[in-house]
């Protein structure tokens, strides 16, 4: 069946991209139980419990990413015929975009970044590995006729590579998963889709980036006019991580989901699914409903945790410290841990290690401490076959001075103890700060680790909570 024949195409109406054509080859993958599984994986995981609009799933994101990948390649085929892009190239890039998230587990990155390391200490597993496993399973179970060399190529496109692969065009690896600078169609789709569903305005235009791109020396380059647009894209990504993906309430609920799944794991064998594609095919966000519907007494604790989510008795945020780069070494379990915090209890405090949850995170523009735009090459309208970089100061004099921050967040499983835990945390941080200042040979502001006054929990917090409830009930 010819993918180029308009009579063989089907269309879906997408709120982000409009009508998306689906080729017979794409439909061979979409119309399978393995791909349909993505309908039951929320794109934004636990954030859905905080932002009711973000009910979109991995299913539509993968279709959108595939559409954009196809559009990019077709654009190059039309305007740069000298690249000799083949129908095979187009087909494999399209399928890479379509299948790149096949391996996501329940609640997206929570599964491989938090849950698995907790129940299988030392494990090195990523959803990209899951995608490769599920791609093989999809092809085998549905008897899809595709060459082994194409399958290998698709997997490499999903993983991404700065150097490409022998016999393949290197620039094709910049399209779906760009390890060179992070500018790829996966990001184009999820940023726009997430902003749309959450209700956050996006100030960058991915369609301009796609129209103003060329391949030079086997690398995707962009018009010099798009330098600030690209800067805005990375800033939007950072802003979504800061404001939405790591929202404090969503993060607290995320920890509750992990606790519930960890309790259920010995019974439901959740972690074992990463080794068995048939098990993994049935592992979705519905795992919470599976726990709810269970009757095993061993899962009562997990059921109670899930009930707390639904009744909004969630794990509470206690405190947060944004560490300067010079202090990043202390943003680790070695210096800040549950036992250390318990060691700073005051007389009368009754919290224990189990009451405390600590999260260490890095927020950045996409490439750690570096500016991703520094890794992008551009061209001018006068010489569109020569690439060059553009220094940040030539884009704007108001660019960030730093592109990464280390954040330490503390939560509690026991909300009524949050005040005493916060005081203990701040005693610990104060001691660490003083020790660093004594040992430092550089002039470093001792206020770097000063607690945020806006986060200080009042001593009468429980009375205030009770009063709010009484006021609500009497209204």
GROMACS .gro file of C-alpha atoms in nm:
model
  475
    1UNK     CA    1   0.000   0.000   0.000
    2UNK     CA    2   0.142   0.338  -0.102
    3UNK     CA    3   0.174   0.595   0.178
    4UNK     CA    4   0.180   0.870  -0.085
    5UNK     CA    5  -0.168   0.786  -0.215
    6UNK     CA    6  -0.413   1.041  -0.072
    7UNK     CA    7  -0.696   0.788  -0.098
    8UNK     CA    8  -0.525   0.566   0.161
    9UNK     CA    9  -0.483   0.839   0.423
   10UNK     CA   10  -0.702   0.883   0.726
   11UNK     CA   11  -0.727   1.207   0.922
   12UNK     CA   12  -0.765   1.296   1.288
   13UNK     CA   13  -0.851   1.645   1.409
   14UNK     CA   14  -0.599   1.756   1.669
   15UNK     CA   15  -0.648   2.071   1.883
   16UNK     CA   16  -0.283   2.168   1.838
   17UNK     CA   17  -0.204   2.087   1.476
   18UNK     CA   18  -0.545   2.067   1.310
   19UNK     CA   19  -0.610   1.781   1.069
   20UNK     CA   20  -0.331   1.524   1.085
   21UNK     CA   21  -0.298   1.271   0.800
   22UNK     CA   22  -0.225   0.914   0.906
   23UNK     CA   23  -0.064   0.686   0.652
   24UNK     CA   24  -0.135   0.311   0.622
   25UNK     CA   25   0.210   0.242   0.768
   26UNK     CA   26   0.143   0.463   1.071
   27UNK     CA   27  -0.200   0.305   1.118
   28UNK     CA   28  -0.041  -0.041   1.131
   29UNK     CA   29   0.122   0.072   1.456
   30UNK     CA   30  -0.157   0.296   1.590
   31UNK     CA   31  -0.428   0.034   1.555
   32UNK     CA   32  -0.264  -0.208   1.798
   33UNK     CA   33  -0.324  -0.278   2.168
   34UNK     CA   34   0.034  -0.172   2.243
   35UNK     CA   35  -0.008   0.177   2.098
   36UNK     CA   36  -0.366   0.218   2.225
   37UNK     CA   37  -0.221   0.164   2.573
   38UNK     CA   38  -0.091   0.523   2.549
   39UNK     CA   39  -0.451   0.648   2.586
   40UNK     CA   40  -0.424   0.550   2.953
   41UNK     CA   41  -0.101   0.732   3.035
   42UNK     CA   42  -0.143   1.097   3.131
   43UNK     CA   43   0.112   1.314   2.956
   44UNK     CA   44   0.171   1.519   3.272
   45UNK     CA   45   0.137   1.246   3.533
   46UNK     CA   46   0.038   1.361   3.880
   47UNK     CA   47  -0.004   1.723   3.763
   48UNK     CA   48  -0.355   1.621   3.649
   49UNK     CA   49  -0.455   1.610   4.017
   50UNK     CA   50  -0.371   1.982   4.038
   51UNK     CA   51  -0.444   2.113   3.687
   52UNK     CA   52  -0.777   1.961   3.577
   53UNK     CA   53  -0.729   2.075   3.218
   54UNK     CA   54  -0.421   1.863   3.159
   55UNK     CA   55  -0.609   1.542   3.093
   56UNK     CA   56  -0.426   1.477   2.766
   57UNK     CA   57  -0.240   1.153   2.715
   58UNK     CA   58   0.074   1.011   2.557
   59UNK     CA   59  -0.143   0.884   2.270
   60UNK     CA   60  -0.213   1.223   2.113
   61UNK     CA   61   0.137   1.353   2.192
   62UNK     CA   62   0.293   1.067   1.995
   63UNK     CA   63   0.065   1.129   1.698
   64UNK     CA   64   0.148   1.501   1.712
   65UNK     CA   65   0.521   1.434   1.734
   66UNK     CA   66   0.500   1.197   1.438
   67UNK     CA   67   0.314   1.460   1.235
   68UNK     CA   68   0.577   1.725   1.306
   69UNK     CA   69   0.861   1.482   1.228
   70UNK     CA   70   0.698   1.402   0.895
   71UNK     CA   71   0.650   1.771   0.818
   72UNK     CA   72   1.015   1.854   0.888
   73UNK     CA   73   1.143   1.579   0.659
   74UNK     CA   74   0.896   1.662   0.382
   75UNK     CA   75   1.003   2.027   0.401
   76UNK     CA   76   1.366   1.926   0.347
   77UNK     CA   77   1.268   1.693   0.063
   78UNK     CA   78   1.097   1.981  -0.112
   79UNK     CA   79   1.347   2.262  -0.054
   80UNK     CA   80   1.676   2.071  -0.034
   81UNK     CA   81   1.655   1.788  -0.289
   82UNK     CA   82   2.035   1.764  -0.282
   83UNK     CA   83   2.002   1.588   0.056
   84UNK     CA   84   1.875   1.278  -0.126
   85UNK     CA   85   1.620   1.196   0.143
   86UNK     CA   86   1.454   0.867   0.060
   87UNK     CA   87   1.103   0.738   0.128
   88UNK     CA   88   1.265   0.499   0.376
   89UNK     CA   89   1.417   0.795   0.564
   90UNK     CA   90   1.076   0.963   0.579
   91UNK     CA   91   0.901   0.647   0.692
   92UNK     CA   92   1.153   0.568   0.967
   93UNK     CA   93   1.157   0.923   1.108
   94UNK     CA   94   0.776   0.924   1.107
   95UNK     CA   95   0.763   0.594   1.296
   96UNK     CA   96   1.032   0.709   1.540
   97UNK     CA   97   0.818   1.009   1.629
   98UNK     CA   98   0.512   0.788   1.658
   99UNK     CA   99   0.673   0.523   1.880
  100UNK     CA  100   0.917   0.731   2.087
  101UNK     CA  101   0.703   0.714   2.404
  102UNK     CA  102   0.577   0.355   2.376
  103UNK     CA  103   0.783   0.264   2.683
  104UNK     CA  104   0.650   0.517   2.934
  105UNK     CA  105   0.521   0.366   3.256
  106UNK     CA  106   0.244   0.478   3.492
  107UNK     CA  107   0.245   0.851   3.561
  108UNK     CA  108   0.522   0.907   3.308
  109UNK     CA  109   0.865   0.991   3.452
  110UNK     CA  110   0.757   0.899   3.808
  111UNK     CA  111   0.781   0.533   3.714
  112UNK     CA  112   1.142   0.518   3.592
  113UNK     CA  113   1.288   0.811   3.790
  114UNK     CA  114   1.134   0.754   4.134
  115UNK     CA  115   0.942   0.426   4.168
  116UNK     CA  116   1.188   0.183   4.008
  117UNK     CA  117   1.500   0.313   4.191
  118UNK     CA  118   1.308   0.275   4.517
  119UNK     CA  119   1.186  -0.083   4.471
  120UNK     CA  120   1.485  -0.205   4.267
  121UNK     CA  121   1.787  -0.018   4.412
  122UNK     CA  122   2.070   0.036   4.168
  123UNK     CA  123   1.860  -0.034   3.858
  124UNK     CA  124   1.957   0.147   3.538
  125UNK     CA  125   1.643   0.152   3.326
  126UNK     CA  126   1.478   0.425   3.121
  127UNK     CA  127   1.154   0.462   2.930
  128UNK     CA  128   1.362   0.472   2.610
  129UNK     CA  129   1.460   0.111   2.681
  130UNK     CA  130   1.094   0.041   2.740
  131UNK     CA  131   1.009   0.198   2.405
  132UNK     CA  132   1.253  -0.033   2.227
  133UNK     CA  133   1.106  -0.335   2.407
  134UNK     CA  134   0.749  -0.233   2.324
  135UNK     CA  135   0.840  -0.153   1.962
  136UNK     CA  136   0.968  -0.509   1.917
  137UNK     CA  137   0.660  -0.645   2.092
  138UNK     CA  138   0.424  -0.439   1.876
  139UNK     CA  139   0.586  -0.561   1.555
  140UNK     CA  140   0.594  -0.927   1.664
  141UNK     CA  141   0.243  -0.945   1.810
  142UNK     CA  142   0.078  -0.773   1.515
  143UNK     CA  143   0.290  -0.933   1.241
  144UNK     CA  144   0.394  -0.596   1.100
  145UNK     CA  145   0.607  -0.641   0.789
  146UNK     CA  146   0.913  -0.422   0.842
  147UNK     CA  147   1.281  -0.481   0.773
  148UNK     CA  148   1.511  -0.544   1.068
  149UNK     CA  149   1.740  -0.267   0.944
  150UNK     CA  150   1.448  -0.022   0.957
  151UNK     CA  151   1.362  -0.130   1.313
  152UNK     CA  152   1.725  -0.076   1.418
  153UNK     CA  153   1.724   0.267   1.251
  154UNK     CA  154   1.399   0.367   1.425
  155UNK     CA  155   1.540   0.269   1.765
  156UNK     CA  156   1.850   0.479   1.706
  157UNK     CA  157   1.637   0.775   1.602
  158UNK     CA  158   1.438   0.741   1.926
  159UNK     CA  159   1.757   0.732   2.134
  160UNK     CA  160   1.913   1.018   1.939
  161UNK     CA  161   2.280   1.059   1.853
  162UNK     CA  162   2.509   1.351   1.783
  163UNK     CA  163   2.716   1.142   1.545
  164UNK     CA  164   2.435   0.952   1.375
  165UNK     CA  165   2.486   0.592   1.266
  166UNK     CA  166   2.692   0.425   0.991
  167UNK     CA  167   2.518   0.451   0.657
  168UNK     CA  168   2.251   0.694   0.779
  169UNK     CA  169   2.216   1.070   0.740
  170UNK     CA  170   2.329   1.235   1.063
  171UNK     CA  171   2.083   1.525   1.050
  172UNK     CA  172   1.790   1.283   1.072
  173UNK     CA  173   1.895   1.214   1.432
  174UNK     CA  174   1.831   1.581   1.517
  175UNK     CA  175   1.460   1.559   1.440
  176UNK     CA  176   1.287   1.339   1.703
  177UNK     CA  177   1.542   1.327   1.986
  178UNK     CA  178   1.813   1.589   1.945
  179UNK     CA  179   2.108   1.513   2.174
  180UNK     CA  180   2.311   1.789   2.012
  181UNK     CA  181   2.114   2.087   2.148
  182UNK     CA  182   1.766   1.969   2.247
  183UNK     CA  183   1.572   2.132   1.960
  184UNK     CA  184   1.342   1.855   1.837
  185UNK     CA  185   0.981   1.791   1.740
  186UNK     CA  186   0.914   1.601   2.065
  187UNK     CA  187   0.974   1.928   2.250
  188UNK     CA  188   0.777   2.130   1.993
  189UNK     CA  189   0.471   1.917   2.054
  190UNK     CA  190   0.474   1.866   2.430
  191UNK     CA  191   0.546   2.230   2.512
  192UNK     CA  192   0.263   2.354   2.292
  193UNK     CA  193   0.024   2.075   2.400
  194UNK     CA  194   0.096   2.115   2.770
  195UNK     CA  195   0.061   2.494   2.757
  196UNK     CA  196  -0.270   2.461   2.572
  197UNK     CA  197  -0.419   2.212   2.818
  198UNK     CA  198  -0.293   2.376   3.136
  199UNK     CA  199  -0.392   2.725   3.021
  200UNK     CA  200  -0.042   2.872   3.022
  201UNK     CA  201   0.043   3.106   2.736
  202UNK     CA  202   0.343   3.014   2.523
  203UNK     CA  203   0.550   3.300   2.382
  204UNK     CA  204   0.751   3.105   2.126
  205UNK     CA  205   0.638   2.983   1.782
  206UNK     CA  206   0.752   2.635   1.681
  207UNK     CA  207   0.599   2.666   1.334
  208UNK     CA  208   0.844   2.950   1.253
  209UNK     CA  209   1.132   2.731   1.364
  210UNK     CA  210   1.023   2.454   1.131
  211UNK     CA  211   0.982   2.692   0.836
  212UNK     CA  212   1.316   2.860   0.900
  213UNK     CA  213   1.537   2.554   0.925
  214UNK     CA  214   1.792   2.406   0.685
  215UNK     CA  215   2.041   2.123   0.680
  216UNK     CA  216   2.400   2.245   0.659
  217UNK     CA  217   2.695   2.005   0.689
  218UNK     CA  218   2.460   1.725   0.798
  219UNK     CA  219   2.319   1.931   1.088
  220UNK     CA  220   1.988   2.108   1.145
  221UNK     CA  221   2.044   2.484   1.148
  222UNK     CA  222   1.806   2.776   1.189
  223UNK     CA  223   1.773   3.122   1.045
  224UNK     CA  224   1.955   3.384   1.251
  225UNK     CA  225   1.617   3.556   1.292
  226UNK     CA  226   1.504   3.264   1.510
  227UNK     CA  227   1.773   3.303   1.778
  228UNK     CA  228   1.544   3.474   2.026
  229UNK     CA  229   1.254   3.244   1.937
  230UNK     CA  230   1.474   2.948   2.033
  231UNK     CA  231   1.574   3.120   2.355
  232UNK     CA  232   1.205   3.162   2.436
  233UNK     CA  233   1.143   2.794   2.367
  234UNK     CA  234   1.398   2.687   2.626
  235UNK     CA  235   1.271   2.948   2.871
  236UNK     CA  236   0.915   2.817   2.822
  237UNK     CA  237   1.038   2.466   2.893
  238UNK     CA  238   1.206   2.583   3.213
  239UNK     CA  239   0.894   2.778   3.312
  240UNK     CA  240   0.673   2.470   3.269
  241UNK     CA  241   0.906   2.266   3.488
  242UNK     CA  242   0.913   2.542   3.748
  243UNK     CA  243   0.542   2.630   3.754
  244UNK     CA  244   0.361   2.316   3.645
  245UNK     CA  245   0.552   1.988   3.631
  246UNK     CA  246   0.704   2.038   3.977
  247UNK     CA  247   0.407   2.212   4.139
  248UNK     CA  248   0.432   2.147   4.513
  249UNK     CA  249   0.093   1.979   4.547
  250UNK     CA  250   0.157   1.766   4.236
  251UNK     CA  251   0.494   1.664   4.376
  252UNK     CA  252   0.337   1.568   4.708
  253UNK     CA  253   0.078   1.355   4.528
  254UNK     CA  254   0.353   1.206   4.314
  255UNK     CA  255   0.522   1.082   4.632
  256UNK     CA  256   0.192   0.933   4.750
  257UNK     CA  257   0.154   0.746   4.420
  258UNK     CA  258   0.507   0.608   4.459
  259UNK     CA  259   0.435   0.502   4.818
  260UNK     CA  260   0.114   0.325   4.712
  261UNK     CA  261   0.284   0.147   4.422
  262UNK     CA  262   0.581   0.048   4.641
  263UNK     CA  263   0.347  -0.110   4.897
  264UNK     CA  264   0.159  -0.290   4.620
  265UNK     CA  265   0.468  -0.406   4.431
  266UNK     CA  266   0.527  -0.733   4.623
  267UNK     CA  267   0.169  -0.837   4.546
  268UNK     CA  268   0.110  -0.694   4.198
  269UNK     CA  269   0.471  -0.740   4.075
  270UNK     CA  270   0.463  -0.394   3.913
  271UNK     CA  271   0.839  -0.362   3.865
  272UNK     CA  272   0.864  -0.706   3.703
  273UNK     CA  273   0.676  -0.571   3.402
  274UNK     CA  274   0.987  -0.398   3.265
  275UNK     CA  275   1.120  -0.743   3.173
  276UNK     CA  276   0.797  -0.873   3.018
  277UNK     CA  277   0.633  -0.675   2.736
  278UNK     CA  278   0.303  -0.858   2.783
  279UNK     CA  279   0.286  -0.746   3.144
  280UNK     CA  280   0.405  -0.398   3.052
  281UNK     CA  281   0.131  -0.367   2.791
  282UNK     CA  282  -0.125  -0.376   3.074
  283UNK     CA  283   0.065  -0.141   3.305
  284UNK     CA  284  -0.087   0.208   3.288
  285UNK     CA  285  -0.211   0.482   3.520
  286UNK     CA  286  -0.497   0.241   3.595
  287UNK     CA  287  -0.263   0.068   3.840
  288UNK     CA  288  -0.414   0.296   4.106
  289UNK     CA  289  -0.761   0.165   4.022
  290UNK     CA  290  -0.627  -0.190   4.034
  291UNK     CA  291  -0.507  -0.123   4.388
  292UNK     CA  292  -0.839   0.038   4.482
  293UNK     CA  293  -1.038  -0.259   4.355
  294UNK     CA  294  -0.815  -0.512   4.528
  295UNK     CA  295  -0.924  -0.704   4.836
  296UNK     CA  296  -0.588  -0.834   4.955
  297UNK     CA  297  -0.520  -0.726   5.315
  298UNK     CA  298  -0.156  -0.663   5.218
  299UNK     CA  299  -0.276  -0.375   4.999
  300UNK     CA  300  -0.480  -0.198   5.266
  301UNK     CA  301  -0.203   0.054   5.332
  302UNK     CA  302  -0.181   0.131   4.959
  303UNK     CA  303  -0.560   0.172   4.939
  304UNK     CA  304  -0.549   0.412   5.234
  305UNK     CA  305  -0.283   0.626   5.062
  306UNK     CA  306  -0.493   0.647   4.745
  307UNK     CA  307  -0.797   0.741   4.951
  308UNK     CA  308  -0.595   1.027   5.101
  309UNK     CA  309  -0.526   1.158   4.750
  310UNK     CA  310  -0.895   1.163   4.664
  311UNK     CA  311  -0.993   1.330   4.994
  312UNK     CA  312  -0.713   1.585   4.952
  313UNK     CA  313  -0.530   1.475   5.264
  314UNK     CA  314  -0.206   1.492   5.069
  315UNK     CA  315   0.157   1.494   5.175
  316UNK     CA  316   0.240   1.853   5.264
  317UNK     CA  317   0.520   2.072   5.141
  318UNK     CA  318   0.749   2.176   5.427
  319UNK     CA  319   1.035   2.385   5.287
  320UNK     CA  320   1.253   2.455   4.986
  321UNK     CA  321   1.609   2.573   4.932
  322UNK     CA  322   1.743   2.686   4.596
  323UNK     CA  323   2.113   2.617   4.605
  324UNK     CA  324   2.367   2.838   4.426
  325UNK     CA  325   2.607   2.654   4.198
  326UNK     CA  326   2.888   2.676   4.456
  327UNK     CA  327   2.670   2.488   4.704
  328UNK     CA  328   2.548   2.220   4.466
  329UNK     CA  329   2.771   1.957   4.627
  330UNK     CA  330   2.566   1.969   4.947
  331UNK     CA  331   2.238   1.916   4.761
  332UNK     CA  332   2.266   1.543   4.820
  333UNK     CA  333   2.164   1.269   5.061
  334UNK     CA  334   2.511   1.276   5.212
  335UNK     CA  335   2.447   1.614   5.375
  336UNK     CA  336   2.069   1.649   5.380
  337UNK     CA  337   1.882   1.335   5.479
  338UNK     CA  338   1.601   1.218   5.705
  339UNK     CA  339   1.833   1.110   5.987
  340UNK     CA  340   2.016   1.443   5.984
  341UNK     CA  341   1.687   1.634   6.012
  342UNK     CA  342   1.567   1.413   6.298
  343UNK     CA  343   1.896   1.493   6.470
  344UNK     CA  344   1.783   1.856   6.498
  345UNK     CA  345   1.454   1.786   6.675
  346UNK     CA  346   1.367   2.018   6.960
  347UNK     CA  347   1.230   1.907   7.297
  348UNK     CA  348   0.873   1.794   7.249
  349UNK     CA  349   0.908   1.716   6.878
  350UNK     CA  350   0.773   1.373   6.790
  351UNK     CA  351   0.841   1.334   6.417
  352UNK     CA  352   1.049   1.042   6.292
  353UNK     CA  353   1.237   0.967   5.970
  354UNK     CA  354   0.932   0.810   5.806
  355UNK     CA  355   0.748   1.141   5.836
  356UNK     CA  356   1.004   1.312   5.610
  357UNK     CA  357   1.042   1.306   5.232
  358UNK     CA  358   1.331   1.483   5.058
  359UNK     CA  359   1.351   1.559   4.688
  360UNK     CA  360   1.668   1.674   4.513
  361UNK     CA  361   1.608   1.826   4.171
  362UNK     CA  362   1.780   2.026   3.901
  363UNK     CA  363   1.589   2.279   3.696
  364UNK     CA  364   1.759   2.402   3.383
  365UNK     CA  365   1.707   2.515   3.024
  366UNK     CA  366   1.771   2.168   2.885
  367UNK     CA  367   2.149   2.126   2.895
  368UNK     CA  368   2.248   2.151   3.258
  369UNK     CA  369   2.450   2.461   3.340
  370UNK     CA  370   2.498   2.550   2.972
  371UNK     CA  371   2.287   2.769   2.747
  372UNK     CA  372   2.143   2.534   2.482
  373UNK     CA  373   2.134   2.813   2.223
  374UNK     CA  374   2.514   2.819   2.235
  375UNK     CA  375   2.502   2.469   2.081
  376UNK     CA  376   2.278   2.570   1.790
  377UNK     CA  377   2.412   2.679   1.453
  378UNK     CA  378   2.243   2.941   1.237
  379UNK     CA  379   2.250   3.069   0.880
  380UNK     CA  380   2.179   3.406   0.724
  381UNK     CA  381   1.950   3.483   0.432
  382UNK     CA  382   2.253   3.604   0.237
  383UNK     CA  383   2.452   3.282   0.270
  384UNK     CA  384   2.218   3.001   0.361
  385UNK     CA  385   2.480   2.733   0.306
  386UNK     CA  386   2.717   2.855   0.579
  387UNK     CA  387   2.653   2.789   0.946
  388UNK     CA  388   2.767   2.991   1.246
  389UNK     CA  389   2.691   3.032   1.615
  390UNK     CA  390   2.549   3.346   1.774
  391UNK     CA  391   2.682   3.455   2.117
  392UNK     CA  392   2.418   3.520   2.383
  393UNK     CA  393   2.502   3.889   2.409
  394UNK     CA  394   2.417   3.930   2.040
  395UNK     CA  395   2.071   3.786   2.102
  396UNK     CA  396   1.988   3.997   2.407
  397UNK     CA  397   2.171   4.175   2.687
  398UNK     CA  398   1.897   4.053   2.922
  399UNK     CA  399   1.987   3.684   2.899
  400UNK     CA  400   2.014   3.476   3.219
  401UNK     CA  401   2.353   3.462   3.385
  402UNK     CA  402   2.288   3.107   3.505
  403UNK     CA  403   2.100   2.826   3.334
  404UNK     CA  404   2.065   2.572   3.613
  405UNK     CA  405   1.956   2.560   3.975
  406UNK     CA  406   1.970   2.288   4.238
  407UNK     CA  407   1.658   2.264   4.450
  408UNK     CA  408   1.608   2.075   4.776
  409UNK     CA  409   1.245   2.024   4.876
  410UNK     CA  410   1.114   1.868   5.192
  411UNK     CA  411   0.768   1.717   5.230
  412UNK     CA  412   0.596   1.531   5.511
  413UNK     CA  413   0.365   1.233   5.516
  414UNK     CA  414   0.219   1.370   5.841
  415UNK     CA  415   0.081   1.721   5.774
  416UNK     CA  416   0.027   1.822   6.137
  417UNK     CA  417   0.401   1.781   6.202
  418UNK     CA  418   0.518   2.011   5.922
  419UNK     CA  419   0.598   2.307   6.149
  420UNK     CA  420   0.832   2.113   6.378
  421UNK     CA  421   0.994   1.947   6.076
  422UNK     CA  422   1.051   2.285   5.910
  423UNK     CA  423   1.222   2.422   6.220
  424UNK     CA  424   1.451   2.118   6.235
  425UNK     CA  425   1.531   2.147   5.863
  426UNK     CA  426   1.626   2.512   5.904
  427UNK     CA  427   1.853   2.434   6.200
  428UNK     CA  428   2.031   2.175   5.984
  429UNK     CA  429   2.064   2.413   5.687
  430UNK     CA  430   2.193   2.688   5.916
  431UNK     CA  431   2.465   2.459   6.049
  432UNK     CA  432   2.565   2.351   5.697
  433UNK     CA  433   2.575   2.713   5.583
  434UNK     CA  434   2.803   2.816   5.871
  435UNK     CA  435   3.036   2.523   5.810
  436UNK     CA  436   3.068   2.610   5.441
  437UNK     CA  437   3.139   2.974   5.518
  438UNK     CA  438   3.414   2.878   5.766
  439UNK     CA  439   3.580   2.643   5.520
  440UNK     CA  440   3.542   2.857   5.211
  441UNK     CA  441   3.840   3.050   5.080
  442UNK     CA  442   3.616   3.255   4.852
  443UNK     CA  443   3.392   3.543   4.952
  444UNK     CA  444   3.053   3.381   4.957
  445UNK     CA  445   2.739   3.545   5.082
  446UNK     CA  446   2.624   3.378   5.405
  447UNK     CA  447   2.270   3.472   5.301
  448UNK     CA  448   2.285   3.220   5.014
  449UNK     CA  449   2.102   2.962   5.224
  450UNK     CA  450   1.879   3.199   5.414
  451UNK     CA  451   1.529   3.048   5.440
  452UNK     CA  452   1.255   3.202   5.231
  453UNK     CA  453   1.038   3.404   5.472
  454UNK     CA  454   0.741   3.353   5.244
  455UNK     CA  455   0.758   2.979   5.317
  456UNK     CA  456   0.779   3.012   5.696
  457UNK     CA  457   0.495   2.814   5.850
  458UNK     CA  458   0.322   3.009   6.131
  459UNK     CA  459   0.329   2.856   6.477
  460UNK     CA  460  -0.049   2.846   6.488
  461UNK     CA  461  -0.085   2.676   6.148
  462UNK     CA  462  -0.316   2.404   6.281
  463UNK     CA  463  -0.549   2.661   6.437
  464UNK     CA  464  -0.559   2.852   6.108
  465UNK     CA  465  -0.645   2.533   5.919
  466UNK     CA  466  -0.924   2.450   6.164
  467UNK     CA  467  -1.059   2.805   6.140
  468UNK     CA  468  -1.071   2.788   5.760
  469UNK     CA  469  -1.264   2.463   5.780
  470UNK     CA  470  -1.511   2.610   6.029
  471UNK     CA  471  -1.558   2.920   5.815
  472UNK     CA  472  -1.621   2.701   5.511
  473UNK     CA  473  -1.871   2.478   5.691
  474UNK     CA  474  -2.062   2.774   5.832
  475UNK     CA  475  -2.082   2.958   5.498
   0.00000   0.00000   0.00000
